CSV table of C-alpha atoms and ligand atoms in Angstrom, one decimal:
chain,number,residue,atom,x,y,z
A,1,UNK,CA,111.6,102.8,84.3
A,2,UNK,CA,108.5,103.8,82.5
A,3,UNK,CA,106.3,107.0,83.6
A,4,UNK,CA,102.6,106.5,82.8
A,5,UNK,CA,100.5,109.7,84.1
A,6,UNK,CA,97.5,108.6,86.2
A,7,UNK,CA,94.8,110.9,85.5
A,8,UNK,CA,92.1,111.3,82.8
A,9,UNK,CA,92.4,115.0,82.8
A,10,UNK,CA,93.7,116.1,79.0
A,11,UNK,CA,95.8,119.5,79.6
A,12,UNK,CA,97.4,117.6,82.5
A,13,UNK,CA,98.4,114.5,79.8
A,14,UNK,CA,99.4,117.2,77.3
A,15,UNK,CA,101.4,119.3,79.6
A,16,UNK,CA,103.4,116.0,80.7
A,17,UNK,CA,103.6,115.0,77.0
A,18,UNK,CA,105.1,118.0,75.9
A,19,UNK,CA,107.9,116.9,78.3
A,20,UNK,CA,108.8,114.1,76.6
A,21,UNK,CA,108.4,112.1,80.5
A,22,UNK,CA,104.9,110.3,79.0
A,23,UNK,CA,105.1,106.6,78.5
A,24,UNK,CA,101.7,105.9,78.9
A,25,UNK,CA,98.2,106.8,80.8
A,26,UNK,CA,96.3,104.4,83.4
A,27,UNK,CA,93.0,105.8,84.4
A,28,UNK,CA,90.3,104.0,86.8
A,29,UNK,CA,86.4,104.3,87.3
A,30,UNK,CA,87.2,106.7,89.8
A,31,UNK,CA,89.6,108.9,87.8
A,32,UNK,CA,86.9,109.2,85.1
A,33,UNK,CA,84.0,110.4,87.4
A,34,UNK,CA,86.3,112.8,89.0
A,35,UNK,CA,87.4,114.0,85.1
A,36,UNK,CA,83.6,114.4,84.5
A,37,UNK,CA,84.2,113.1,80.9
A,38,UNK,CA,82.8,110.7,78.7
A,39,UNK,CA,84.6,107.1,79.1
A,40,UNK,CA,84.8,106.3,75.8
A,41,UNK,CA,85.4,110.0,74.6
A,42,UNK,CA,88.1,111.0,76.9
A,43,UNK,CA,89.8,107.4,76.5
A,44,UNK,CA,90.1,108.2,72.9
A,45,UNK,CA,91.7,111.3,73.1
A,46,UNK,CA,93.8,110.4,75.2
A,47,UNK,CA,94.5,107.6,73.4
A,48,UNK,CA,95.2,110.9,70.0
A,49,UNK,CA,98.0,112.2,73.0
A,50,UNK,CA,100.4,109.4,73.6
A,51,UNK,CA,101.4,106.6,71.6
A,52,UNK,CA,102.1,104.6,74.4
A,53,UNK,CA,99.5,101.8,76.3
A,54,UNK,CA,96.4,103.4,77.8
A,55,UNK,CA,94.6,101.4,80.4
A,56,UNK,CA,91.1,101.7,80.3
A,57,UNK,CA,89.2,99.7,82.9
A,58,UNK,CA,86.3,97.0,83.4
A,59,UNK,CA,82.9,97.4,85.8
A,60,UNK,CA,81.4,94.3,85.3
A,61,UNK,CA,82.0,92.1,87.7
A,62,UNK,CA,81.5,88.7,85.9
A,63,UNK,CA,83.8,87.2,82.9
A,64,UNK,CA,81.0,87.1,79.8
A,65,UNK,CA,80.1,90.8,80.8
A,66,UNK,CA,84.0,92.2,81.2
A,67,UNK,CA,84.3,90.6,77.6
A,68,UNK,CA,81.2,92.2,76.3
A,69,UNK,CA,83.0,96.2,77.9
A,70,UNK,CA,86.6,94.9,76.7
A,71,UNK,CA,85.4,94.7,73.5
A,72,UNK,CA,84.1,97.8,73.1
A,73,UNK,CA,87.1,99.4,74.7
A,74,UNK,CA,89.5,97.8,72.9
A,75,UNK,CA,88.2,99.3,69.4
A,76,UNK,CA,88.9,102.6,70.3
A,77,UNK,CA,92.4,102.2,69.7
A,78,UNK,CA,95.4,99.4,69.3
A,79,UNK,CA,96.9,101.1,72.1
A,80,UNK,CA,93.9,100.3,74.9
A,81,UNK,CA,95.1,98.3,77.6
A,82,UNK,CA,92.1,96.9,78.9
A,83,UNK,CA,92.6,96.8,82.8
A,84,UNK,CA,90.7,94.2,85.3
A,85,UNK,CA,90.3,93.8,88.8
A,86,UNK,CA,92.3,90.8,90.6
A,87,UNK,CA,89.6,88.3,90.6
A,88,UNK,CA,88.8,84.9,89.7
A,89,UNK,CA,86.8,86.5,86.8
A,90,UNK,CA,89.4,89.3,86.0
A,91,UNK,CA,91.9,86.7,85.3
A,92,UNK,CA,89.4,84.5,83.5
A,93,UNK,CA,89.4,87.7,81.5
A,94,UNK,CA,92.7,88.6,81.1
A,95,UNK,CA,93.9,85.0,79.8
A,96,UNK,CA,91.5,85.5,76.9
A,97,UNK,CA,92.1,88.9,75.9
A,98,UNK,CA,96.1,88.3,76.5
A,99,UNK,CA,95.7,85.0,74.5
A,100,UNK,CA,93.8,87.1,71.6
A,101,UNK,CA,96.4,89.9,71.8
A,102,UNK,CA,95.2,93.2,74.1
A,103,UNK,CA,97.4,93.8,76.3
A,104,UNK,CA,95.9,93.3,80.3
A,105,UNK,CA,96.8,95.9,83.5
A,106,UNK,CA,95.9,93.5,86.5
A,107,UNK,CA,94.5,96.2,88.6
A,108,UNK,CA,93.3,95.8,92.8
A,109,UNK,CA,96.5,94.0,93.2
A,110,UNK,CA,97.4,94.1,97.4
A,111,UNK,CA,99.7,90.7,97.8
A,112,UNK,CA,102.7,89.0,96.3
A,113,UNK,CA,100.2,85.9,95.3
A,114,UNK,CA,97.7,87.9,93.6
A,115,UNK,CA,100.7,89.1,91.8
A,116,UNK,CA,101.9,85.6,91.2
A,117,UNK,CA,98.1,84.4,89.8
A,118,UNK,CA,98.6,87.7,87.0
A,119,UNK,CA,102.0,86.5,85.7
A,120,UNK,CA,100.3,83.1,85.4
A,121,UNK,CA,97.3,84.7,83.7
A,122,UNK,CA,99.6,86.1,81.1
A,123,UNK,CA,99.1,89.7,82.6
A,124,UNK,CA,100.8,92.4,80.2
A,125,UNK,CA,101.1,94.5,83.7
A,126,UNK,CA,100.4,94.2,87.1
A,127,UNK,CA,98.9,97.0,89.6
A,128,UNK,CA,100.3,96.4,93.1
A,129,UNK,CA,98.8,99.7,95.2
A,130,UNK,CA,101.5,101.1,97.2
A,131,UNK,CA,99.8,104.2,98.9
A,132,UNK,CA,97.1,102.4,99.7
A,133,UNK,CA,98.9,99.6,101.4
A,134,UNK,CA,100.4,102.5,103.4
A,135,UNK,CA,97.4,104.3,104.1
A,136,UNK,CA,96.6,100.9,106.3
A,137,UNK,CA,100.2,100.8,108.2
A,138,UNK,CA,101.6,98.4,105.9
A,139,UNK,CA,104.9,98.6,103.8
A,140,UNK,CA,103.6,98.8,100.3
A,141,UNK,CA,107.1,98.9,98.5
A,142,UNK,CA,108.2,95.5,100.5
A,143,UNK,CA,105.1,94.6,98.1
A,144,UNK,CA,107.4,95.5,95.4
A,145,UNK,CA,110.4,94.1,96.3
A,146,UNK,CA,108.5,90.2,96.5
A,147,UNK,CA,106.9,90.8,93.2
A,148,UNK,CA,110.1,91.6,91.6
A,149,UNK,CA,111.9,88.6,93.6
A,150,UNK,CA,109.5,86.2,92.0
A,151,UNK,CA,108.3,87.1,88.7
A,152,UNK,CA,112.6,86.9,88.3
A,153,UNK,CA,112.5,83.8,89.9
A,154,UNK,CA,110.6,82.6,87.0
A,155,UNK,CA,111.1,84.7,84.3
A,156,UNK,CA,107.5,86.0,84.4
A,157,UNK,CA,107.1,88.8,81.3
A,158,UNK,CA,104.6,90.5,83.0
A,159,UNK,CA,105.5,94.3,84.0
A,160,UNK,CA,105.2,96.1,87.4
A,161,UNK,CA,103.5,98.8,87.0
A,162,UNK,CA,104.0,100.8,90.6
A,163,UNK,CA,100.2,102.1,91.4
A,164,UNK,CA,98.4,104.4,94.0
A,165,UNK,CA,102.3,106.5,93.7
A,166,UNK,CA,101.5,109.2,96.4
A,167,UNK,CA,105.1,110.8,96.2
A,168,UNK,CA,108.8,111.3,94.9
A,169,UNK,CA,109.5,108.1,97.5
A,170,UNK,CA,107.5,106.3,96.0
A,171,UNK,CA,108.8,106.9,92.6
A,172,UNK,CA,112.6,106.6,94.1
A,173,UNK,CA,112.2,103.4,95.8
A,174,UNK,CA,110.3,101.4,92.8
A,175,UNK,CA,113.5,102.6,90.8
A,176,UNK,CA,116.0,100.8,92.8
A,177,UNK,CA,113.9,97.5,93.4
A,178,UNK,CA,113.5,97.8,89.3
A,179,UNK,CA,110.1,98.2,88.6
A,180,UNK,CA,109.3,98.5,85.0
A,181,UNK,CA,106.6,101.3,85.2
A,182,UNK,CA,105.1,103.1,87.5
A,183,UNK,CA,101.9,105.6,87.5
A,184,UNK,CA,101.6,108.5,88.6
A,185,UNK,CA,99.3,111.9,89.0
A,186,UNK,CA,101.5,114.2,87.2
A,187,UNK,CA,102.0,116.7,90.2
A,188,UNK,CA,104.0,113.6,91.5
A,189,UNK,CA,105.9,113.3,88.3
A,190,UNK,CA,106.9,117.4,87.8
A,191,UNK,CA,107.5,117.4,91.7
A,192,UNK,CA,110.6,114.7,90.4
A,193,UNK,CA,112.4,117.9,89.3
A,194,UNK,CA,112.3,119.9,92.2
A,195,UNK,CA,115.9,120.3,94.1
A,196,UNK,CA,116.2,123.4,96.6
A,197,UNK,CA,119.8,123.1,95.6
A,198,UNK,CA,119.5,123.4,92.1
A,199,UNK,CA,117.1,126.2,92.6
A,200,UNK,CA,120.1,127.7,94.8
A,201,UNK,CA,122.2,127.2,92.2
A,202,UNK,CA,120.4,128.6,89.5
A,203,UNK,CA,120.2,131.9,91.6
A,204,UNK,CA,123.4,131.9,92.3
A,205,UNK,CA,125.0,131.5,88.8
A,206,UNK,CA,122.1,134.1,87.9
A,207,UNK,CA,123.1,136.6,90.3
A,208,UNK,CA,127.2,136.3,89.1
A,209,UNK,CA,125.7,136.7,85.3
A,210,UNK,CA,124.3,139.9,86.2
A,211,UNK,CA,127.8,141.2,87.3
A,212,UNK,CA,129.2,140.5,83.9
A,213,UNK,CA,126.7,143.1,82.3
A,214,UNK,CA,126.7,140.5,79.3
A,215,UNK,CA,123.9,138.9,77.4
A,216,UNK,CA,123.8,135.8,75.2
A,217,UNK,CA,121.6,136.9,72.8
B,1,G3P,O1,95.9,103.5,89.3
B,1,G3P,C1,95.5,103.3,90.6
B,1,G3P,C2,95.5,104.6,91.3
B,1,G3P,O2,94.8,105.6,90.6
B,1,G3P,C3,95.0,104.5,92.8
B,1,G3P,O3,95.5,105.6,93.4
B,1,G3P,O4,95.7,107.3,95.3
B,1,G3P,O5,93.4,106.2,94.7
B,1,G3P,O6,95.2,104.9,95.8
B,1,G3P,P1,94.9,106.0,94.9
């Protein structure tokens, strides 16, 4: 499974790359007011951080304008996903820019058949929101599950990407249904490592080290 860090904030993307965990970066219009960066800018360094897709998304609301932005995105770098909401003009959207090439996140995505209307879009990924559908008392991995069930029933190409990840759960469950990505803030990520058993251990072996007196280097 893929690990995309969802964030616009640079030493957070750098930190992660230097662990070698960074597949790719999916921010939002909310993620870059909250950055305080320059769209464009910041999209294009991150774009110099990671080789991998970079989702950069729409604001327009109708198809000629999400062309005009995808456009302009797009030229920053070969590795710009251009990500749309899950609309009638979205997906007008992403079947041209698909058909031309740019790879398309499906973003907004709250039900199997909004899923199912992506894959037949020719999405390159789709967003289904998982903490977000359980913010409102709903399952938002059983979300997962149906997506995976019928983009295999048909052999649909395009990729879950796992969205709105909140925590190590999260991460754990889209695993075993097989997502192929999911994106996260990187404290969810790092907090992937932490065992208090393996911390235990560590002390432990530490602490019977001491005894020998010896050092390795
Ligand atoms: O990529 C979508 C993600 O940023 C939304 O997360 O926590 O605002 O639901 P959240």
């Amino acid at each position: 499974m893929k690990f995309f860090a969802d964030t616009a904030e640079i030493d957070e993307i750098k930190d992660l790359a230097a662990t070698g965990l960074l597949d790719g970066v999916t921010t939002n219009p909310s993620l870059i007011a909250k950055s305080g960066r320059d769209f464009m800018e910041v999209t294009k360094e991150i774009c110099g951080i990671t080789d991998g897709p970079v989702s950069a998304e729409v604001v327009a609301l109708d198809h000629a304008t999400m062309m005009k932005e995808a456009d302009k995105l797009r030229a920053i770098a070969e590795t710009v996903c251009i990500k749309v909401p899950l609309t009638i003009d979205g997906l007008k959207t992403c079947k041209a820019l698909t058909e031309d090439g740019t790879m398309v996140n499906v973003t907004l995505c709250f039900s199997a058949n909004q899923a199912l209307l992506a894959a037949k879009a020719g999405a390159s990924f789709i967003s289904p929101f998982v903490g977000r559908h359980d913010d409102n008392g709903t399952n938002g991995m059983e979300l997962i599950e149906d997506i995976r069930l019928i983009y295999d029933n048909y052999g649909f190409e395009t990729e879950i990407l796992v969205a709105s990840v909140r925590h190590v759960t999260h991460v754990l469950e889209s695993a075993r249904i097989g997502a192929d990505v999911m994106t996260a803030p990187p404290k969810v990520i790092k907090s992937l490592f932490n065992h208090v058993l393996t911390e235990k251990g560590i002390a432990g072996f530490l602490a019977d080290w001491e005894k020998t007196g010896q050092s390795i280097l």
